[in-house]
Amino acid sequence: MDFNELEAMEGLRWSWHSWPVSKPEVASLVIPLSIMCTPLTQLNELPILPYDPLNCSQCSAVLNPYVRVDYPAKIWVCPFCNGKNRFPESYIHINENNIPAELFPTYCTVEYHLNKRSSDQGSSPSMNGALGLRSNSSSFTSMSAYFGSSSGSDWAGSGLVVGPAIVFVVDACTPEEELEMLKSELLHVITRLPENALVGLVVFDSMVRVYDLGFSECLRVVLFNGQREVSSEQTKQLLGLYHMTQSLGKSSAVQRKDFLLPVSQCEFNITSAIEDIRSSPQVMQGHRPLRSTGVAISVAVGLLEGCLVNTGSRVMVFTSGPATIGPGIIVNSDFGNAIRTHRDLNNGYASYFRKSSEFYKQISQRLSDSSIILDLFDCSLDQVGAAEIKVAIESSGGFMMLGESFASERFRKCLRQMFDRDDSGNLKMCFDATIEIVTTKDVKISGALGPCTSMRKMNNSVGNKEIGEGGTYIWKLGTVTSKTCIAFFFELGDEHNIQSSSVFFIQFITRYRYGNMGIRKRVTTVSRRWAGKHSPDIAAGFDQEVAASVMARLAIHRTERSYAHDVVRWLDKMLIRFASKFGDYVPEDPSSFRLSSNFSLYPQFMYYLRRSQFIDVFNSTPDETAYFRLMLNREGVVNSLIMVQPTLFQYSFDGPPIPVLLDVCSISPDVILLFDSFFNVVIHYGSKIAQWRKLGYDKDPSHENFRKLLEAPDLDAEQLVAERVPVPKLIKCDQHSSQARFLLAKLNPSVTQNSTYTDGSDFIFTDDVSLQVFIEHLQELAVQG
């Protein structure tokens, strides 16, 4: 079974492709029944349908290839609830030789463009091209050209169809040189925005300034005290976003929208405002600048709430230091007070952490209610409070970047990639998304882990057990990209009349707004089989890569409530149960222990997860840990595994690059290693290679092979950096140099300072056990039953 091919067709990865028919058997699997769903994955063939989907009248499932159709009677039977539904009159021409794309067996995923109407073509599937034989399926992919301008609401009566709203929140405490680089990039972003995109500007230090972009005589701002918490209603009132008038005994709201205007109406004003931002002077020697980051974010959210932009918007925060005053504070301004560490958090010495985290939890609820995304660009050598803000960023699906300088190429690439536009000139952004799951009656939904929020909507598909964002069959996402991946968890219902080898169905319905504010709905319908007790189909359908990704998400979910060592013990306990269940061995004989090929890599995934930066927070700040965990919780299976167990490639004169073990023994003086941990890409030169490079052999025409050897990892590393968002940090280092620590920290310490025979190879100073010792202990414990 090729799991990658299935993912290319469905956008789904299953931990188990065949599910047991009873709850005790499910519990014995150790790894929960789960699906890693990438709702907007790029599919090779995706039919685009310019009409609304047809839903089951009983369970709301969308018409799909698994329905039973009575063509003469124009009736279809839903596979989820077995309810009978009559086709509407627009499907009058449907027959065995003329069916809509959603009934093609090869189209488990289709996408609808909703609310698209054309007077000459109509909107029903009976129009020319919407129904056809399998050989005519190519016409579906060309239907995107059918759509012109998208739907949207007029802005301030101007008749302009508005795009997404972007509010830039800028830290004025940023040093002058850094601020100039930030302003330059923001001005570049303004030039790349579509003319119908709404923009706003908030600048903060000890005060928060909201710019009135509709006032052309001069720069006019509204000031907020950075030390006082401001509610949503207070923000609207102070900005004058509405006032109540009495007319014939009825009240009505009159809105001012000068703080948020389309680029076409305020390009000069917002450009002037950005150019006018000046770095705030140092308040006092020996003190940090006074930053009111929390109030600035709250005011920006209130601005969008007051302008009733509930179709999709972003608050983009650019900061260079910690919040030192007001709600959301993480440290006092006095340099005598150190910024909190992980030890402070564990010991309860971080006096502001709990209150600030609660503040941002309230912000996250406001973000969800108004479909607002919160992004954080942190370019600082110090912590800024990302650990406290993380809950708001993650729940809204926002972007986080930790960097060192606004002048860095990394920051520039990240920001510019976010504002890429498609061929029609629309931003490649999606807003106001929801994911709904429909299941057959024996499958219950436990919850989800990822950048989503439970909408707390219950039906018969929702199970009693909650994992992560549970208690619902529909989730809210502020945004979704082609890389966004959410782990969904399932359980069995209370009824035990499931027949083995019978089929069950799950449908994912993703609704979202594209950058042009048009509404789209992607529907994926899949089926799998129930497996009887001791069926070989269960083991054959195990995907160890998905299992590792799911367990990683569950582990970091537990770290929010437990100490790291408790999480490690839980991982060990689960791994021992797993090995004991699926290993082949003679009881009490560790040497006889074996795992089949589709289980054999799982233990080493757990080994690297235990010592990863997601669990072992030593040498990481709370902000860095929050960033690492946020990224793991949103990436797909492949990228998640790279974070847990990085890849290592060797370049040598012996031939093309080859993958090698993530082990200290892979280091050699005459090879180059390319290491990818998702966050860092390291090019490691062996000592001989480094020496030859310093002697300039690569510039000698007689050493052409050496020049090509040096170029090969550079080209591959550039490709990795270019394709990934956020852009990883590129590090070039020589063997035994200080920068080599980025590689050594992740390698299996098979040779340490305690090893007897090193054969002149590199070794690692550590007390950690090696992978070999770890596996030996696992075998000993697993065979004990």
PDB file of N, CA, C and O in Angstrom, residues 42-67:
ATOM      1  N   GLN A  42      -2.412  20.460  -2.711  1.00  0.00           N
ATOM      2  CA  GLN A  42      -2.408  20.638  -4.158  1.00  0.00           C
ATOM      3  C   GLN A  42      -2.542  19.273  -4.833  1.00  0.00           C
ATOM      4  O   GLN A  42      -1.650  18.440  -4.740  1.00  0.00           O
ATOM      5  N   LEU A  43      -3.664  19.074  -5.491  1.00  0.00           N
ATOM      6  CA  LEU A  43      -3.964  17.807  -6.141  1.00  0.00           C
ATOM      7  C   LEU A  43      -3.646  17.886  -7.632  1.00  0.00           C
ATOM      8  O   LEU A  43      -3.727  18.962  -8.244  1.00  0.00           O
ATOM      9  N   ASN A  44      -3.288  16.742  -8.194  1.00  0.00           N
ATOM     10  CA  ASN A  44      -2.955  16.711  -9.613  1.00  0.00           C
ATOM     11  C   ASN A  44      -4.163  17.019 -10.490  1.00  0.00           C
ATOM     12  O   ASN A  44      -4.057  17.674 -11.521  1.00  0.00           O
ATOM     13  N   GLU A  45      -5.323  16.559 -10.077  1.00  0.00           N
ATOM     14  CA  GLU A  45      -6.543  16.759 -10.864  1.00  0.00           C
ATOM     15  C   GLU A  45      -7.675  17.107  -9.914  1.00  0.00           C
ATOM     16  O   GLU A  45      -8.142  16.269  -9.150  1.00  0.00           O
ATOM     17  N   LEU A  46      -8.099  18.364  -9.962  1.00  0.00           N
ATOM     18  CA  LEU A  46      -9.154  18.834  -9.066  1.00  0.00           C
ATOM     19  C   LEU A  46     -10.244  19.521  -9.882  1.00  0.00           C
ATOM     20  O   LEU A  46     -10.025  20.604 -10.429  1.00  0.00           O
ATOM     21  N   PRO A  47     -11.412  18.912 -10.006  1.00  0.00           N
ATOM     22  CA  PRO A  47     -12.498  19.565 -10.752  1.00  0.00           C
ATOM     23  C   PRO A  47     -13.033  20.780  -9.999  1.00  0.00           C
ATOM     24  O   PRO A  47     -13.291  20.717  -8.797  1.00  0.00           O
ATOM     25  N   ILE A  48     -13.177  21.890 -10.716  1.00  0.00           N
ATOM     26  CA  ILE A  48     -13.708  23.123 -10.154  1.00  0.00           C
ATOM     27  C   ILE A  48     -15.132  23.303 -10.678  1.00  0.00           C
ATOM     28  O   ILE A  48     -15.338  23.417 -11.890  1.00  0.00           O
ATOM     29  N   LEU A  49     -16.094  23.314  -9.793  1.00  0.00           N
ATOM     30  CA  LEU A  49     -17.502  23.294 -10.184  1.00  0.00           C
ATOM     31  C   LEU A  49     -18.163  24.634  -9.870  1.00  0.00           C
ATOM     32  O   LEU A  49     -18.164  25.070  -8.708  1.00  0.00           O
ATOM     33  N   PRO A  50     -18.763  25.291 -10.878  1.00  0.00           N
ATOM     34  CA  PRO A  50     -19.331  26.642 -10.687  1.00  0.00           C
ATOM     35  C   PRO A  50     -20.792  26.614 -10.233  1.00  0.00           C
ATOM     36  O   PRO A  50     -21.604  27.402 -10.707  1.00  0.00           O
ATOM     37  N   TYR A  51     -21.143  25.684  -9.367  1.00  0.00           N
ATOM     38  CA  TYR A  51     -22.499  25.635  -8.836  1.00  0.00           C
ATOM     39  C   TYR A  51     -22.443  25.143  -7.398  1.00  0.00           C
ATOM     40  O   TYR A  51     -21.426  24.643  -6.935  1.00  0.00           O
ATOM     41  N   ASP A  52     -23.539  25.313  -6.685  1.00  0.00           N
ATOM     42  CA  ASP A  52     -23.571  24.948  -5.279  1.00  0.00           C
ATOM     43  C   ASP A  52     -23.660  23.429  -5.109  1.00  0.00           C
ATOM     44  O   ASP A  52     -24.259  22.737  -5.937  1.00  0.00           O
ATOM     45  N   PRO A  53     -23.080  22.895  -4.028  1.00  0.00           N
ATOM     46  CA  PRO A  53     -23.144  21.446  -3.798  1.00  0.00           C
ATOM     47  C   PRO A  53     -24.555  21.000  -3.436  1.00  0.00           C
ATOM     48  O   PRO A  53     -25.382  21.784  -2.967  1.00  0.00           O
ATOM     49  N   LEU A  54     -24.798  19.719  -3.657  1.00  0.00           N
ATOM     50  CA  LEU A  54     -26.093  19.113  -3.331  1.00  0.00           C
ATOM     51  C   LEU A  54     -25.934  18.326  -2.038  1.00  0.00           C
ATOM     52  O   LEU A  54     -25.118  17.409  -1.947  1.00  0.00           O
ATOM     53  N   ASN A  55     -26.690  18.711  -0.999  1.00  0.00           N
ATOM     54  CA  ASN A  55     -26.553  18.105   0.319  1.00  0.00           C
ATOM     55  C   ASN A  55     -27.669  17.122   0.614  1.00  0.00           C
ATOM     56  O   ASN A  55     -28.806  17.291   0.164  1.00  0.00           O
ATOM     57  N   CYS A  56     -27.330  16.106   1.421  1.00  0.00           N
ATOM     58  CA  CYS A  56     -28.332  15.166   1.912  1.00  0.00           C
ATOM     59  C   CYS A  56     -29.278  15.904   2.854  1.00  0.00           C
ATOM     60  O   CYS A  56     -28.845  16.682   3.715  1.00  0.00           O
ATOM     61  N   SER A  57     -30.555  15.656   2.720  1.00  0.00           N
ATOM     62  CA  SER A  57     -31.547  16.356   3.546  1.00  0.00           C
ATOM     63  C   SER A  57     -31.527  15.906   4.999  1.00  0.00           C
ATOM     64  O   SER A  57     -32.033  16.607   5.875  1.00  0.00           O
ATOM     65  N   GLN A  58     -30.903  14.746   5.287  1.00  0.00           N
ATOM     66  CA  GLN A  58     -30.906  14.225   6.655  1.00  0.00           C
ATOM     67  C   GLN A  58     -29.598  14.489   7.403  1.00  0.00           C
ATOM     68  O   GLN A  58     -29.611  14.902   8.552  1.00  0.00           O
ATOM     69  N   CYS A  59     -28.449  14.223   6.761  1.00  0.00           N
ATOM     70  CA  CYS A  59     -27.169  14.358   7.476  1.00  0.00           C
ATOM     71  C   CYS A  59     -26.284  15.457   6.914  1.00  0.00           C
ATOM     72  O   CYS A  59     -25.181  15.680   7.433  1.00  0.00           O
ATOM     73  N   SER A  60     -26.728  16.141   5.857  1.00  0.00           N
ATOM     74  CA  SER A  60     -25.999  17.256   5.230  1.00  0.00           C
ATOM     75  C   SER A  60     -24.727  16.837   4.501  1.00  0.00           C
ATOM     76  O   SER A  60     -23.927  17.691   4.134  1.00  0.00           O
ATOM     77  N   ALA A  61     -24.517  15.540   4.301  1.00  0.00           N
ATOM     78  CA  ALA A  61     -23.369  15.109   3.507  1.00  0.00           C
ATOM     79  C   ALA A  61     -23.546  15.582   2.061  1.00  0.00           C
ATOM     80  O   ALA A  61     -24.666  15.661   1.555  1.00  0.00           O
ATOM     81  N   VAL A  62     -22.434  15.890   1.416  1.00  0.00           N
ATOM     82  CA  VAL A  62     -22.466  16.394   0.049  1.00  0.00           C
ATOM     83  C   VAL A  62     -22.456  15.215  -0.925  1.00  0.00           C
ATOM     84  O   VAL A  62     -21.835  14.174  -0.664  1.00  0.00           O
ATOM     85  N   LEU A  63     -23.138  15.379  -2.053  1.00  0.00           N
ATOM     86  CA  LEU A  63     -23.162  14.374  -3.118  1.00  0.00           C
ATOM     87  C   LEU A  63     -21.741  13.940  -3.461  1.00  0.00           C
ATOM     88  O   LEU A  63     -20.846  14.771  -3.616  1.00  0.00           O
ATOM     89  N   ASN A  64     -21.506  12.632  -3.570  1.00  0.00           N
ATOM     90  CA  ASN A  64     -20.155  12.107  -3.734  1.00  0.00           C
ATOM     91  C   ASN A  64     -20.175  10.806  -4.520  1.00  0.00           C
ATOM     92  O   ASN A  64     -21.249  10.256  -4.782  1.00  0.00           O
ATOM     93  N   PRO A  65     -19.025  10.277  -4.905  1.00  0.00           N
ATOM     94  CA  PRO A  65     -18.985   9.076  -5.752  1.00  0.00           C
ATOM     95  C   PRO A  65     -19.555   7.821  -5.108  1.00  0.00           C
ATOM     96  O   PRO A  65     -19.818   6.839  -5.814  1.00  0.00           O
ATOM     97  N   TYR A  66     -19.740   7.805  -3.796  1.00  0.00           N
ATOM     98  CA  TYR A  66     -20.184   6.594  -3.107  1.00  0.00           C
ATOM     99  C   TYR A  66     -21.704   6.490  -2.990  1.00  0.00           C
ATOM    100  O   TYR A  66     -22.214   5.516  -2.435  1.00  0.00           O
ATOM    101  N   VAL A  67     -22.450   7.486  -3.470  1.00  0.00           N
ATOM    102  CA  VAL A  67     -23.903   7.423  -3.370  1.00  0.00           C
ATOM    103  C   VAL A  67     -24.445   6.392  -4.361  1.00  0.00           C
ATOM    104  O   VAL A  67     -23.820   6.098  -5.385  1.00  0.00           O
TER     105      VAL A  67
END
